[in-house]
């Protein structure tokens, strides 16, 4: 190359005029102030990479308000339980926070195995309504051998012998339905001794002046309240946790 062309290259690379692409300070302003070519795509920043926590469950359902309330109560050591007094015709239901002042919720009509599914659904509805942490189903103790032999020889004895089996099976159905529910899967089901709860409930109703049809209408729900008292104070043995059906 000639000396004149070399001179032009030196001038272009070492010029000091601001904004010229040959200088280090001018290069940045020239790049910032440049005009894009026609049809060129505008410059876009790449989105930040997604971070995943190790061990996170991608399929877990979003936390509901009820789940947050249950978690807060558990942190404080509080438990709200729904008591269930199962009967062949009526199912009494009550609710209590820690065993203090159980509140009778009413009675669910029951017509045997044909309406068991509806009864379980109603219990789960009440569990959601009261935002409970546990469901306690009363189960009577199995009769002794002498009582079983006498019951088999009399009318209606078969039902008396098997009532504890029927109540335990119903508790299993409630536990299975709760485990398959998205919002009640963390609600545990327990059984508690309900021996003579109906008699105790009737004594309480009569003590408050309720007799006859009025007492009969409230009997099962008050019995459910007695079941909750026994569950929380442990006066009738240790409650048993019910596992869902496999």
C-alpha positions as semicolon CSV with decimal commas, in nm:
position;residue;x (nm);y (nm);z (nm)
1;X;0,000;0,000;0,000
2;X;0,116;0,361;-0,064
3;X;0,223;0,600;0,209
4;X;-0,087;0,817;0,149
5;X;-0,327;0,521;0,210
6;X;-0,142;0,428;0,526
7;X;-0,182;0,784;0,644
8;X;-0,556;0,774;0,585
9;X;-0,583;0,453;0,794
10;X;-0,393;0,614;1,080
11;X;-0,621;0,916;1,076
12;X;-0,936;0,700;1,076
13;X;-0,818;0,486;1,367
14;X;-0,676;0,762;1,582
15;X;-0,920;1,046;1,528
16;X;-1,029;1,227;1,842
17;X;-1,355;1,379;1,730
18;X;-1,638;1,282;1,968
19;X;-1,883;1,030;1,836
20;X;-1,651;0,882;1,573
21;X;-1,647;0,503;1,560
22;X;-1,266;0,500;1,568
23;X;-1,236;0,604;1,936
24;X;-1,323;0,408;2,248
25;X;-1,556;0,673;2,393
26;X;-1,716;0,742;2,057
27;X;-1,778;0,372;1,992
28;X;-2,028;0,343;2,277
29;X;-2,222;0,653;2,174
30;X;-2,219;0,547;1,813
31;X;-2,365;0,207;1,907
32;X;-2,629;0,365;2,129
33;X;-2,736;0,625;1,872
34;X;-2,734;0,399;1,570
35;X;-3,050;0,353;1,360
36;X;-3,171;-0,007;1,307
37;X;-3,177;-0,143;0,955
38;X;-3,517;-0,160;0,788
39;X;-3,686;-0,489;0,879
40;X;-3,442;-0,567;1,161
41;X;-3,587;-0,714;1,482
42;X;-3,554;-0,490;1,789
43;X;-3,312;-0,596;2,058
44;X;-3,484;-0,791;2,340
45;X;-3,344;-0,905;2,668
46;X;-3,357;-1,276;2,735
47;X;-3,601;-1,372;3,012
48;X;-3,439;-1,470;3,343
49;X;-3,394;-1,845;3,387
50;X;-3,665;-2,023;3,587
51;X;-3,549;-2,154;3,919
52;X;-3,698;-2,462;4,079
53;X;-3,657;-2,557;4,441
54;X;-3,507;-2,897;4,491
55;X;-3,771;-3,146;4,596
56;X;-4,063;-2,923;4,497
57;X;-4,379;-3,108;4,400
58;X;-4,484;-2,986;4,057
59;X;-4,822;-3,162;4,086
60;X;-4,914;-3,023;4,430
61;X;-5,243;-2,836;4,445
62;X;-5,227;-2,467;4,536
63;X;-5,259;-2,397;4,907
64;X;-5,612;-2,295;5,002
65;X;-5,717;-2,056;5,276
66;X;-5,848;-2,351;5,477
67;X;-5,508;-2,523;5,456
68;X;-5,338;-2,206;5,580
69;X;-5,581;-2,178;5,871
70;X;-5,524;-2,542;5,966
71;X;-5,148;-2,491;5,951
72;X;-5,170;-2,184;6,174
73;X;-5,381;-2,371;6,430
74;X;-5,143;-2,665;6,433
75;X;-4,854;-2,429;6,497
76;X;-5,042;-2,300;6,803
77;X;-5,137;-2,652;6,913
78;X;-5,510;-2,600;6,845
79;X;-5,740;-2,860;6,691
80;X;-6,098;-2,827;6,563
81;X;-6,274;-3,163;6,546
82;X;-6,604;-3,281;6,401
83;X;-6,781;-3,544;6,612
84;X;-7,001;-3,808;6,448
85;X;-7,252;-4,029;6,632
86;X;-7,349;-4,295;6,378
87;X;-7,696;-4,449;6,391
88;X;-7,901;-4,671;6,163
89;X;-8,163;-4,396;6,117
90;X;-7,992;-4,075;6,230
91;X;-7,632;-3,951;6,244
92;X;-7,561;-3,680;6,499
93;X;-7,290;-3,422;6,427
94;X;-7,114;-3,171;6,653
95;X;-6,800;-2,953;6,643
96;X;-6,553;-2,836;6,905
97;X;-6,228;-2,642;6,929
98;X;-6,001;-2,836;7,163
99;X;-6,296;-2,997;7,345
100;X;-6,426;-2,670;7,486
101;X;-6,805;-2,624;7,467
102;X;-6,889;-2,867;7,183
103;X;-7,160;-2,726;6,959
104;X;-7,430;-2,953;6,817
105;X;-7,468;-2,906;6,441
106;X;-7,774;-3,122;6,380
107;X;-7,875;-3,462;6,251
108;X;-7,821;-3,633;5,915
109;X;-8,095;-3,871;5,802
110;X;-7,969;-4,224;5,740
111;X;-8,156;-4,510;5,576
112;X;-7,891;-4,780;5,578
113;X;-7,630;-4,869;5,318
114;X;-7,826;-4,708;5,033
115;X;-7,776;-4,360;5,180
116;X;-7,425;-4,409;5,321
117;X;-7,265;-4,222;5,031
118;X;-7,495;-3,923;5,083
119;X;-7,425;-3,927;5,457
120;X;-7,048;-3,931;5,400
121;X;-7,078;-3,643;5,152
122;X;-7,276;-3,440;5,406
123;X;-7,015;-3,504;5,675
124;X;-6,739;-3,383;5,443
125;X;-6,947;-3,075;5,359
126;X;-6,976;-2,992;5,728
127;X;-6,602;-3,056;5,772
128;X;-6,532;-2,795;5,503
129;X;-6,787;-2,554;5,648
130;X;-6,631;-2,572;5,996
131;X;-6,274;-2,593;5,860
132;X;-6,196;-2,888;6,088
133;X;-5,862;-3,059;6,143
134;X;-6,001;-3,398;6,246
135;X;-6,316;-3,608;6,227
136;X;-6,404;-3,831;6,523
137;X;-6,649;-4,117;6,470
138;X;-6,797;-4,288;6,774
139;X;-6,766;-4,667;6,779
140;X;-6,914;-4,882;7,062
141;X;-6,710;-5,150;7,229
142;X;-6,764;-5,507;7,107
143;X;-7,000;-5,694;7,342
144;X;-6,859;-5,963;7,569
145;X;-6,907;-6,331;7,498
146;X;-7,201;-6,366;7,738
147;X;-7,375;-6,064;7,591
148;X;-7,309;-6,191;7,239
149;X;-7,461;-6,532;7,316
150;X;-7,767;-6,372;7,474
151;X;-7,805;-6,131;7,184
152;X;-7,796;-6,411;6,928
153;X;-8,079;-6,586;7,105
154;X;-8,305;-6,279;7,114
155;X;-8,474;-6,061;6,857
156;X;-8,252;-5,794;6,704
157;X;-7,944;-5,947;6,863
158;X;-7,749;-5,967;6,540
159;X;-7,763;-5,590;6,498
160;X;-7,646;-5,532;6,856
161;X;-7,349;-5,762;6,807
162;X;-7,241;-5,604;6,480
163;X;-7,299;-5,236;6,556
164;X;-6,932;-5,178;6,637
165;X;-6,840;-5,332;6,300
166;X;-7,086;-5,111;6,114
167;X;-6,959;-4,794;6,286
168;X;-6,596;-4,886;6,219
169;X;-6,675;-4,950;5,852
170;X;-6,850;-4,614;5,827
171;X;-6,544;-4,443;5,979
172;X;-6,332;-4,609;5,711
173;X;-6,561;-4,477;5,437
174;X;-6,530;-4,125;5,579
175;X;-6,149;-4,156;5,593
176;X;-6,136;-4,287;5,237
177;X;-6,357;-4,006;5,102
178;X;-6,151;-3,742;5,285
179;X;-5,823;-3,885;5,150
180;X;-5,958;-3,866;4,793
181;X;-6,069;-3,505;4,840
182;X;-5,835;-3,226;4,732
183;X;-5,913;-3,000;5,027
184;X;-5,959;-3,259;5,305
185;X;-5,674;-3,499;5,236
186;X;-5,486;-3,370;5,542
187;X;-5,785;-3,417;5,774
188;X;-5,734;-3,728;5,989
189;X;-6,019;-3,953;6,100
190;X;-6,026;-4,115;6,445
191;X;-6,259;-4,349;6,630
192;X;-6,354;-4,302;6,993
193;X;-6,552;-4,513;7,239
194;X;-6,916;-4,404;7,230
195;X;-7,048;-4,646;7,493
196;X;-7,356;-4,504;7,669
197;X;-7,323;-4,165;7,500
198;X;-7,696;-4,166;7,414
199;X;-7,789;-4,217;7,779
200;X;-7,553;-3,941;7,890
201;X;-7,691;-3,711;7,622
202;X;-8,050;-3,779;7,733
203;X;-7,960;-3,708;8,096
204;X;-7,815;-3,371;7,993
205;X;-8,120;-3,282;7,786
206;X;-8,359;-3,369;8,067
207;X;-8,149;-3,166;8,310
208;X;-8,206;-2,860;8,090
209;X;-8,583;-2,919;8,073
210;X;-8,593;-3,072;7,727
211;X;-8,813;-3,380;7,719
212;X;-9,022;-3,574;7,471
213;X;-8,997;-3,490;7,102
214;X;-8,763;-3,196;7,160
215;X;-8,512;-3,414;7,341
216;X;-8,545;-3,690;7,081
217;X;-8,468;-3,446;6,798
218;X;-8,148;-3,326;6,966
219;X;-8,036;-3,655;7,117
220;X;-7,796;-3,770;6,844
221;X;-7,620;-3,435;6,799
222;X;-7,571;-3,401;7,176
223;X;-7,432;-3,756;7,179
224;X;-7,183;-3,643;6,912
225;X;-7,082;-3,358;7,143
226;X;-7,021;-3,610;7,424
227;X;-6,799;-3,811;7,186
228;X;-6,587;-3,499;7,127
229;X;-6,548;-3,441;7,501
230;X;-6,426;-3,798;7,543
231;X;-6,190;-3,765;7,250
232;X;-6,018;-3,455;7,383
233;X;-5,998;-3,552;7,751
234;X;-5,901;-3,915;7,684
235;X;-6,131;-4,044;7,957
236;X;-6,244;-4,343;7,748
237;X;-5,915;-4,474;7,620
238;X;-5,682;-4,374;7,339
239;X;-5,856;-4,282;7,010
240;X;-5,755;-4,489;6,708
241;X;-5,657;-4,336;6,378
242;X;-5,848;-4,472;6,079
243;X;-5,650;-4,544;5,763
244;X;-5,822;-4,500;5,424
245;X;-5,919;-4,811;5,231
246;X;-5,648;-4,934;4,996
